[in-house]
JSON list of C-alpha atoms and ligand atoms in Angstrom, two decimals:
[
{"chain": "A", "resi": 1, "resn": "MET", "atom": "CA", "xyz": [127.99, 97.91, 80.74]},
{"chain": "A", "resi": 2, "resn": "GLU", "atom": "CA", "xyz": [128.87, 99.16, 77.28]},
{"chain": "A", "resi": 3, "resn": "LEU", "atom": "CA", "xyz": [126.28, 101.94, 77.55]},
{"chain": "A", "resi": 4, "resn": "HIS", "atom": "CA", "xyz": [128.23, 103.07, 80.60]},
{"chain": "A", "resi": 5, "resn": "GLY", "atom": "CA", "xyz": [131.52, 102.94, 78.71]},
{"chain": "A", "resi": 6, "resn": "GLY", "atom": "CA", "xyz": [132.64, 99.69, 80.31]},
{"chain": "A", "resi": 7, "resn": "HIS", "atom": "CA", "xyz": [132.67, 95.99, 79.55]},
{"chain": "A", "resi": 8, "resn": "ILE", "atom": "CA", "xyz": [131.64, 92.68, 81.09]},
{"chain": "A", "resi": 9, "resn": "SER", "atom": "CA", "xyz": [133.00, 89.16, 80.71]},
{"chain": "A", "resi": 10, "resn": "VAL", "atom": "CA", "xyz": [132.25, 85.71, 82.10]},
{"chain": "A", "resi": 11, "resn": "GLU", "atom": "CA", "xyz": [134.47, 82.70, 82.77]},
{"chain": "A", "resi": 12, "resn": "SER", "atom": "CA", "xyz": [133.35, 79.23, 83.72]},
{"chain": "A", "resi": 13, "resn": "GLU", "atom": "CA", "xyz": [135.04, 75.85, 83.93]},
{"chain": "A", "resi": 14, "resn": "GLY", "atom": "CA", "xyz": [131.79, 74.17, 83.02]},
{"chain": "A", "resi": 15, "resn": "ASP", "atom": "CA", "xyz": [128.53, 72.80, 84.41]},
{"chain": "A", "resi": 16, "resn": "THR", "atom": "CA", "xyz": [128.25, 72.77, 88.22]},
{"chain": "A", "resi": 17, "resn": "LYS", "atom": "CA", "xyz": [131.65, 74.54, 88.53]},
{"chain": "A", "resi": 18, "resn": "GLY", "atom": "CA", "xyz": [130.20, 78.02, 88.97]},
{"chain": "A", "resi": 19, "resn": "SER", "atom": "CA", "xyz": [131.00, 81.15, 86.97]},
{"chain": "A", "resi": 20, "resn": "VAL", "atom": "CA", "xyz": [133.01, 84.31, 87.47]},
{"chain": "A", "resi": 21, "resn": "PHE", "atom": "CA", "xyz": [131.47, 87.50, 86.08]},
{"chain": "A", "resi": 22, "resn": "THR", "atom": "CA", "xyz": [133.82, 90.47, 85.77]},
{"chain": "A", "resi": 23, "resn": "PHE", "atom": "CA", "xyz": [132.87, 94.01, 84.82]},
{"chain": "A", "resi": 24, "resn": "ALA", "atom": "CA", "xyz": [134.56, 97.39, 84.69]},
{"chain": "A", "resi": 25, "resn": "ILE", "atom": "CA", "xyz": [132.96, 100.82, 84.35]},
{"chain": "A", "resi": 26, "resn": "PRO", "atom": "CA", "xyz": [134.63, 104.25, 84.36]},
{"chain": "A", "resi": 27, "resn": "LEU", "atom": "CA", "xyz": [134.54, 106.09, 87.66]},
{"chain": "A", "resi": 28, "resn": "VAL", "atom": "CA", "xyz": [132.96, 109.54, 87.46]},
{"chain": "A", "resi": 29, "resn": "LEU", "atom": "CA", "xyz": [133.91, 111.80, 90.35]},
{"chain": "A", "resi": 30, "resn": "THR", "atom": "CA", "xyz": [132.27, 115.01, 91.41]},
{"chain": "A", "resi": 31, "resn": "CYS", "atom": "CA", "xyz": [134.60, 117.93, 92.06]},
{"chain": "A", "resi": 32, "resn": "ASP", "atom": "CA", "xyz": [134.35, 117.42, 95.84]},
{"chain": "A", "resi": 33, "resn": "GLU", "atom": "CA", "xyz": [135.09, 113.73, 95.53]},
{"chain": "A", "resi": 34, "resn": "TYR", "atom": "CA", "xyz": [138.05, 114.53, 93.32]},
{"chain": "A", "resi": 35, "resn": "ARG", "atom": "CA", "xyz": [139.46, 116.94, 95.93]},
{"chain": "A", "resi": 36, "resn": "GLU", "atom": "CA", "xyz": [138.82, 114.48, 98.76]},
{"chain": "A", "resi": 37, "resn": "SER", "atom": "CA", "xyz": [140.65, 111.78, 96.86]},
{"chain": "A", "resi": 38, "resn": "GLY", "atom": "CA", "xyz": [143.76, 113.98, 97.26]},
{"chain": "A", "resi": 39, "resn": "SER", "atom": "CA", "xyz": [144.39, 113.43, 93.56]},
{"chain": "A", "resi": 40, "resn": "ILE", "atom": "CA", "xyz": [145.17, 109.78, 94.29]},
{"chain": "A", "resi": 41, "resn": "ILE", "atom": "CA", "xyz": [142.74, 109.08, 91.53]},
{"chain": "A", "resi": 42, "resn": "SER", "atom": "CA", "xyz": [143.86, 111.17, 88.63]},
{"chain": "A", "resi": 43, "resn": "GLY", "atom": "CA", "xyz": [143.19, 111.22, 84.97]},
{"chain": "A", "resi": 44, "resn": "PRO", "atom": "CA", "xyz": [142.18, 113.60, 82.25]},
{"chain": "A", "resi": 45, "resn": "GLU", "atom": "CA", "xyz": [138.46, 113.01, 82.76]},
{"chain": "A", "resi": 46, "resn": "SER", "atom": "CA", "xyz": [138.49, 113.68, 86.51]},
{"chain": "A", "resi": 47, "resn": "ALA", "atom": "CA", "xyz": [140.64, 116.77, 86.03]},
{"chain": "A", "resi": 48, "resn": "THR", "atom": "CA", "xyz": [138.40, 118.15, 83.30]},
{"chain": "A", "resi": 49, "resn": "GLN", "atom": "CA", "xyz": [135.30, 117.63, 85.39]},
{"chain": "A", "resi": 50, "resn": "CYS", "atom": "CA", "xyz": [136.86, 119.24, 88.42]},
{"chain": "A", "resi": 51, "resn": "SER", "atom": "CA", "xyz": [138.00, 122.38, 86.65]},
{"chain": "A", "resi": 52, "resn": "HIS", "atom": "CA", "xyz": [134.64, 122.49, 84.94]},
{"chain": "A", "resi": 53, "resn": "ALA", "atom": "CA", "xyz": [132.76, 122.26, 88.21]},
{"chain": "A", "resi": 54, "resn": "ASN", "atom": "CA", "xyz": [134.96, 125.03, 89.59]},
{"chain": "A", "resi": 55, "resn": "ILE", "atom": "CA", "xyz": [134.15, 127.35, 86.73]},
{"chain": "A", "resi": 56, "resn": "LEU", "atom": "CA", "xyz": [130.48, 126.58, 87.11]},
{"chain": "A", "resi": 57, "resn": "SER", "atom": "CA", "xyz": [130.47, 126.80, 90.90]},
{"chain": "A", "resi": 58, "resn": "GLY", "atom": "CA", "xyz": [127.36, 128.06, 92.64]},
{"chain": "A", "resi": 59, "resn": "GLU", "atom": "CA", "xyz": [124.08, 126.19, 92.35]},
{"chain": "A", "resi": 60, "resn": "SER", "atom": "CA", "xyz": [122.14, 129.07, 90.84]},
{"chain": "A", "resi": 61, "resn": "ASN", "atom": "CA", "xyz": [124.76, 129.73, 88.20]},
{"chain": "A", "resi": 62, "resn": "ARG", "atom": "CA", "xyz": [124.75, 126.17, 86.98]},
{"chain": "A", "resi": 63, "resn": "PRO", "atom": "CA", "xyz": [123.78, 126.02, 83.33]},
{"chain": "A", "resi": 64, "resn": "ARG", "atom": "CA", "xyz": [120.57, 124.05, 82.86]},
{"chain": "A", "resi": 65, "resn": "ILE", "atom": "CA", "xyz": [120.45, 121.31, 80.30]},
{"chain": "A", "resi": 66, "resn": "LEU", "atom": "CA", "xyz": [117.25, 119.69, 79.08]},
{"chain": "A", "resi": 67, "resn": "VAL", "atom": "CA", "xyz": [117.94, 116.03, 78.27]},
{"chain": "A", "resi": 68, "resn": "VAL", "atom": "CA", "xyz": [115.51, 114.45, 75.81]},
{"chain": "A", "resi": 69, "resn": "GLU", "atom": "CA", "xyz": [116.10, 110.70, 75.84]},
{"chain": "A", "resi": 70, "resn": "ASP", "atom": "CA", "xyz": [113.62, 107.81, 75.80]},
{"chain": "A", "resi": 71, "resn": "ASN", "atom": "CA", "xyz": [116.03, 105.14, 77.05]},
{"chain": "A", "resi": 72, "resn": "SER", "atom": "CA", "xyz": [116.05, 105.27, 80.84]},
{"chain": "A", "resi": 73, "resn": "ALA", "atom": "CA", "xyz": [119.58, 103.80, 81.21]},
{"chain": "A", "resi": 74, "resn": "ASN", "atom": "CA", "xyz": [120.92, 106.46, 78.83]},
{"chain": "A", "resi": 75, "resn": "MET", "atom": "CA", "xyz": [118.96, 109.15, 80.66]},
{"chain": "A", "resi": 76, "resn": "LYS", "atom": "CA", "xyz": [120.53, 108.11, 83.95]},
{"chain": "A", "resi": 77, "resn": "LEU", "atom": "CA", "xyz": [124.05, 108.00, 82.48]},
{"chain": "A", "resi": 78, "resn": "ILE", "atom": "CA", "xyz": [123.70, 111.39, 80.79]},
{"chain": "A", "resi": 79, "resn": "THR", "atom": "CA", "xyz": [122.16, 113.18, 83.78]},
{"chain": "A", "resi": 80, "resn": "ASN", "atom": "CA", "xyz": [124.83, 111.68, 86.08]},
{"chain": "A", "resi": 81, "resn": "LEU", "atom": "CA", "xyz": [127.58, 112.92, 83.78]},
{"chain": "A", "resi": 82, "resn": "LEU", "atom": "CA", "xyz": [125.99, 116.36, 83.59]},
{"chain": "A", "resi": 83, "resn": "GLU", "atom": "CA", "xyz": [125.55, 116.71, 87.33]},
{"chain": "A", "resi": 84, "resn": "ALA", "atom": "CA", "xyz": [129.12, 115.54, 87.95]},
{"chain": "A", "resi": 85, "resn": "GLY", "atom": "CA", "xyz": [130.22, 118.17, 85.44]},
{"chain": "A", "resi": 86, "resn": "GLY", "atom": "CA", "xyz": [128.49, 121.01, 87.25]},
{"chain": "A", "resi": 87, "resn": "TYR", "atom": "CA", "xyz": [125.31, 121.28, 85.21]},
{"chain": "A", "resi": 88, "resn": "SER", "atom": "CA", "xyz": [121.73, 121.09, 86.41]},
{"chain": "A", "resi": 89, "resn": "THR", "atom": "CA", "xyz": [119.32, 118.98, 84.42]},
{"chain": "A", "resi": 90, "resn": "LEU", "atom": "CA", "xyz": [115.74, 118.77, 83.23]},
{"chain": "A", "resi": 91, "resn": "GLN", "atom": "CA", "xyz": [114.48, 115.45, 81.89]},
{"chain": "A", "resi": 92, "resn": "ALA", "atom": "CA", "xyz": [112.07, 114.64, 79.09]},
{"chain": "A", "resi": 93, "resn": "PHE", "atom": "CA", "xyz": [111.45, 111.09, 77.90]},
{"chain": "A", "resi": 94, "resn": "SER", "atom": "CA", "xyz": [109.74, 112.16, 74.68]},
{"chain": "A", "resi": 95, "resn": "ALA", "atom": "CA", "xyz": [109.73, 115.08, 72.25]},
{"chain": "A", "resi": 96, "resn": "GLU", "atom": "CA", "xyz": [106.19, 115.93, 73.34]},
{"chain": "A", "resi": 97, "resn": "GLU", "atom": "CA", "xyz": [107.31, 116.14, 76.96]},
{"chain": "A", "resi": 98, "resn": "ALA", "atom": "CA", "xyz": [110.29, 118.31, 75.98]},
{"chain": "A", "resi": 99, "resn": "ILE", "atom": "CA", "xyz": [108.13, 120.76, 74.02]},
{"chain": "A", "resi": 100, "resn": "ASN", "atom": "CA", "xyz": [105.80, 120.97, 77.01]},
{"chain": "A", "resi": 101, "resn": "ILE", "atom": "CA", "xyz": [108.67, 121.76, 79.39]},
{"chain": "A", "resi": 102, "resn": "LEU", "atom": "CA", "xyz": [109.89, 124.48, 77.00]},
{"chain": "A", "resi": 103, "resn": "LYS", "atom": "CA", "xyz": [106.57, 126.31, 77.42]},
{"chain": "A", "resi": 104, "resn": "THR", "atom": "CA", "xyz": [107.53, 127.20, 80.99]},
{"chain": "A", "resi": 105, "resn": "GLN", "atom": "CA", "xyz": [111.33, 126.77, 81.18]},
{"chain": "A", "resi": 106, "resn": "THR", "atom": "CA", "xyz": [114.25, 127.95, 79.09]},
{"chain": "A", "resi": 107, "resn": "PRO", "atom": "CA", "xyz": [117.30, 125.72, 79.42]},
{"chain": "A", "resi": 108, "resn": "ASP", "atom": "CA", "xyz": [120.76, 126.86, 78.30]},
{"chain": "A", "resi": 109, "resn": "LEU", "atom": "CA", "xyz": [121.09, 123.84, 76.07]},
{"chain": "A", "resi": 110, "resn": "ILE", "atom": "CA", "xyz": [119.07, 120.84, 74.89]},
{"chain": "A", "resi": 111, "resn": "LEU", "atom": "CA", "xyz": [120.57, 117.38, 74.44]},
{"chain": "A", "resi": 112, "resn": "MET", "atom": "CA", "xyz": [118.25, 115.79, 71.89]},
{"chain": "A", "resi": 113, "resn": "ASP", "atom": "CA", "xyz": [118.17, 112.08, 71.20]},
{"chain": "A", "resi": 114, "resn": "ILE", "atom": "CA", "xyz": [117.33, 111.69, 67.50]},
{"chain": "A", "resi": 115, "resn": "SER", "atom": "CA", "xyz": [115.65, 108.30, 67.81]},
{"chain": "A", "resi": 116, "resn": "LEU", "atom": "CA", "xyz": [112.51, 108.83, 69.88]},
{"chain": "A", "resi": 117, "resn": "PRO", "atom": "CA", "xyz": [109.11, 107.13, 69.74]},
{"chain": "A", "resi": 118, "resn": "GLY", "atom": "CA", "xyz": [106.36, 109.40, 68.40]},
{"chain": "A", "resi": 119, "resn": "THR", "atom": "CA", "xyz": [107.84, 112.71, 67.29]},
{"chain": "A", "resi": 120, "resn": "ASP", "atom": "CA", "xyz": [111.54, 112.07, 66.64]},
{"chain": "A", "resi": 121, "resn": "GLY", "atom": "CA", "xyz": [114.40, 114.34, 67.66]},
{"chain": "A", "resi": 122, "resn": "LEU", "atom": "CA", "xyz": [114.76, 115.86, 64.19]},
{"chain": "A", "resi": 123, "resn": "LYS", "atom": "CA", "xyz": [111.11, 116.95, 64.03]},
{"chain": "A", "resi": 124, "resn": "ALA", "atom": "CA", "xyz": [111.28, 118.18, 67.62]},
{"chain": "A", "resi": 125, "resn": "THR", "atom": "CA", "xyz": [114.37, 120.29, 66.81]},
{"chain": "A", "resi": 126, "resn": "LYS", "atom": "CA", "xyz": [112.54, 121.81, 63.82]},
{"chain": "A", "resi": 127, "resn": "VAL", "atom": "CA", "xyz": [109.66, 122.79, 66.12]},
{"chain": "A", "resi": 128, "resn": "ILE", "atom": "CA", "xyz": [112.06, 124.27, 68.72]},
{"chain": "A", "resi": 129, "resn": "LYS", "atom": "CA", "xyz": [114.11, 126.17, 66.12]},
{"chain": "A", "resi": 130, "resn": "SER", "atom": "CA", "xyz": [111.03, 127.59, 64.37]},
{"chain": "A", "resi": 131, "resn": "ASN", "atom": "CA", "xyz": [109.49, 128.91, 67.60]},
{"chain": "A", "resi": 132, "resn": "PRO", "atom": "CA", "xyz": [110.82, 132.44, 68.33]},
{"chain": "A", "resi": 133, "resn": "ASP", "atom": "CA", "xyz": [110.62, 131.73, 72.09]},
{"chain": "A", "resi": 134, "resn": "THR", "atom": "CA", "xyz": [113.04, 128.80, 71.84]},
{"chain": "A", "resi": 135, "resn": "SER", "atom": "CA", "xyz": [114.94, 129.28, 68.55]},
{"chain": "A", "resi": 136, "resn": "HIS", "atom": "CA", "xyz": [117.96, 130.74, 70.39]},
{"chain": "A", "resi": 137, "resn": "VAL", "atom": "CA", "xyz": [118.43, 127.65, 72.59]},
{"chain": "A", "resi": 138, "resn": "THR", "atom": "CA", "xyz": [121.41, 125.53, 71.57]},
{"chain": "A", "resi": 139, "resn": "VAL", "atom": "CA", "xyz": [120.39, 122.03, 70.50]},
{"chain": "A", "resi": 140, "resn": "VAL", "atom": "CA", "xyz": [122.91, 119.17, 70.50]},
{"chain": "A", "resi": 141, "resn": "ALA", "atom": "CA", "xyz": [121.80, 115.99, 68.74]},
{"chain": "A", "resi": 142, "resn": "LEU", "atom": "CA", "xyz": [122.59, 112.61, 70.25]},
{"chain": "A", "resi": 143, "resn": "THR", "atom": "CA", "xyz": [123.08, 110.19, 67.39]},
{"chain": "A", "resi": 144, "resn": "ALA", "atom": "CA", "xyz": [124.04, 106.53, 67.22]},
{"chain": "A", "resi": 145, "resn": "HIS", "atom": "CA", "xyz": [127.27, 105.61, 65.44]},
{"chain": "A", "resi": 146, "resn": "SER", "atom": "CA", "xyz": [125.39, 103.43, 63.01]},
{"chain": "A", "resi": 147, "resn": "MET", "atom": "CA", "xyz": [123.03, 106.19, 61.86]},
{"chain": "A", "resi": 148, "resn": "LYS", "atom": "CA", "xyz": [125.39, 108.09, 59.55]},
{"chain": "A", "resi": 149, "resn": "ASP", "atom": "CA", "xyz": [122.65, 110.13, 57.85]},
{"chain": "A", "resi": 150, "resn": "ASP", "atom": "CA", "xyz": [121.53, 111.47, 61.21]},
{"chain": "A", "resi": 151, "resn": "GLU", "atom": "CA", "xyz": [124.52, 113.82, 61.41]},
{"chain": "A", "resi": 152, "resn": "SER", "atom": "CA", "xyz": [123.75, 115.72, 58.23]},
{"chain": "A", "resi": 153, "resn": "ARG", "atom": "CA", "xyz": [120.02, 115.64, 58.90]},
{"chain": "A", "resi": 154, "resn": "ALA", "atom": "CA", "xyz": [120.61, 117.00, 62.39]},
{"chain": "A", "resi": 155, "resn": "LYS", "atom": "CA", "xyz": [122.47, 119.98, 60.92]},
{"chain": "A", "resi": 156, "resn": "GLU", "atom": "CA", "xyz": [119.72, 120.52, 58.35]},
{"chain": "A", "resi": 157, "resn": "VAL", "atom": "CA", "xyz": [117.00, 120.90, 60.97]},
{"chain": "A", "resi": 158, "resn": "GLY", "atom": "CA", "xyz": [119.11, 123.35, 62.97]},
{"chain": "A", "resi": 159, "resn": "CYS", "atom": "CA", "xyz": [121.06, 121.31, 65.53]},
{"chain": "A", "resi": 160, "resn": "ASP", "atom": "CA", "xyz": [124.13, 123.26, 66.63]},
{"chain": "A", "resi": 161, "resn": "ALA", "atom": "CA", "xyz": [126.27, 120.19, 67.20]},
{"chain": "A", "resi": 162, "resn": "TYR", "atom": "CA", "xyz": [125.99, 116.45, 67.65]},
{"chain": "A", "resi": 163, "resn": "ILE", "atom": "CA", "xyz": [127.42, 113.88, 70.03]},
{"chain": "A", "resi": 164, "resn": "LEU", "atom": "CA", "xyz": [127.77, 110.24, 69.05]},
{"chain": "A", "resi": 165, "resn": "LYS", "atom": "CA", "xyz": [126.46, 107.38, 71.16]},
{"chain": "A", "resi": 166, "resn": "PRO", "atom": "CA", "xyz": [127.88, 105.47, 72.93]},
{"chain": "A", "resi": 167, "resn": "ILE", "atom": "CA", "xyz": [129.12, 108.58, 74.67]},
{"chain": "A", "resi": 168, "resn": "ASP", "atom": "CA", "xyz": [132.83, 109.32, 74.98]},
{"chain": "A", "resi": 169, "resn": "THR", "atom": "CA", "xyz": [132.89, 111.31, 78.21]},
{"chain": "A", "resi": 170, "resn": "ARG", "atom": "CA", "xyz": [135.81, 113.52, 77.20]},
{"chain": "A", "resi": 171, "resn": "ILE", "atom": "CA", "xyz": [134.18, 114.52, 73.92]},
{"chain": "A", "resi": 172, "resn": "PHE", "atom": "CA", "xyz": [130.89, 114.94, 75.77]},
{"chain": "A", "resi": 173, "resn": "TYR", "atom": "CA", "xyz": [132.32, 117.45, 78.26]},
{"chain": "A", "resi": 174, "resn": "SER", "atom": "CA", "xyz": [134.45, 119.33, 75.75]},
{"chain": "A", "resi": 175, "resn": "THR", "atom": "CA", "xyz": [131.52, 119.72, 73.34]},
{"chain": "A", "resi": 176, "resn": "LEU", "atom": "CA", "xyz": [129.27, 121.07, 76.08]},
{"chain": "A", "resi": 177, "resn": "SER", "atom": "CA", "xyz": [131.82, 123.43, 77.58]},
{"chain": "A", "resi": 178, "resn": "GLY", "atom": "CA", "xyz": [132.54, 124.78, 74.11]},
{"chain": "A", "resi": 179, "resn": "LEU", "atom": "CA", "xyz": [128.87, 125.58, 73.62]},
{"chain": "A", "resi": 180, "resn": "ILE", "atom": "CA", "xyz": [128.01, 126.91, 77.07]},
{"chain": "A", "resi": 181, "resn": "LYS", "atom": "CA", "xyz": [129.84, 129.96, 78.29]},
{"chain": "A", "resi": 182, "resn": "SER", "atom": "CA", "xyz": [129.56, 130.27, 82.04]},
{"chain": "A", "resi": 183, "resn": "GLU", "atom": "CA", "xyz": [127.26, 133.11, 82.97]},
{"chain": "A", "resi": 184, "resn": "GLY", "atom": "CA", "xyz": [126.96, 135.44, 85.92]},
{"chain": "A", "resi": 185, "resn": "SER", "atom": "CA", "xyz": [129.57, 136.13, 88.58]},
{"chain": "A", "resi": 186, "resn": "GLY", "atom": "CA", "xyz": [132.27, 133.74, 89.64]},
{"chain": "A", "resi": 187, "resn": "ALA", "atom": "CA", "xyz": [133.47, 132.93, 86.16]},
{"chain": "A", "resi": 188, "resn": "VAL", "atom": "CA", "xyz": [137.23, 132.55, 86.38]},
{"chain": "A", "resi": 189, "resn": "ALA", "atom": "CA", "xyz": [138.26, 131.06, 83.11]},
{"chain": "B", "resi": 201, "resn": "MN", "atom": "MN1", "xyz": [116.24, 106.82, 71.68]}
]
């Protein structure tokens, strides 16, 4: 629940009395869902996503983001957030897989988990930034709050920005939209 930005609690009056589990997670709406809701559900996050999806309208114009993340729950959360925000996604569960994908595809941005089994995100970023075919691709490090050194090390190896985990969706979207300028026709803002 916390990985999804929510929380969970349990209450029980004791043995054989049963238990009540309560959880809450933030609702992420796509632009269409937001419009259909007739703005009944409002909030800064929904509004940001909707205007973002408008700017990035058109499937083929959607910026492509390669997500490198070994934790499957995090992968699901991140790709859901990206797709709700108007991005298309590529997934790699290891640095090796990411480097393989980059041989045939050029994403607009890479979200790179630093803590990966095998080659870690820092080494992978070094490889990406030292290859002339991929050195221009923006790399955003995903670092855990507890790993303070990761931030400076991420910058050292060439990461363009970093996002802390657990992810704050507003910071997540504003960081990405600051780094990706919408391309092609249909850009309004
Ligand atoms: Mn990881």
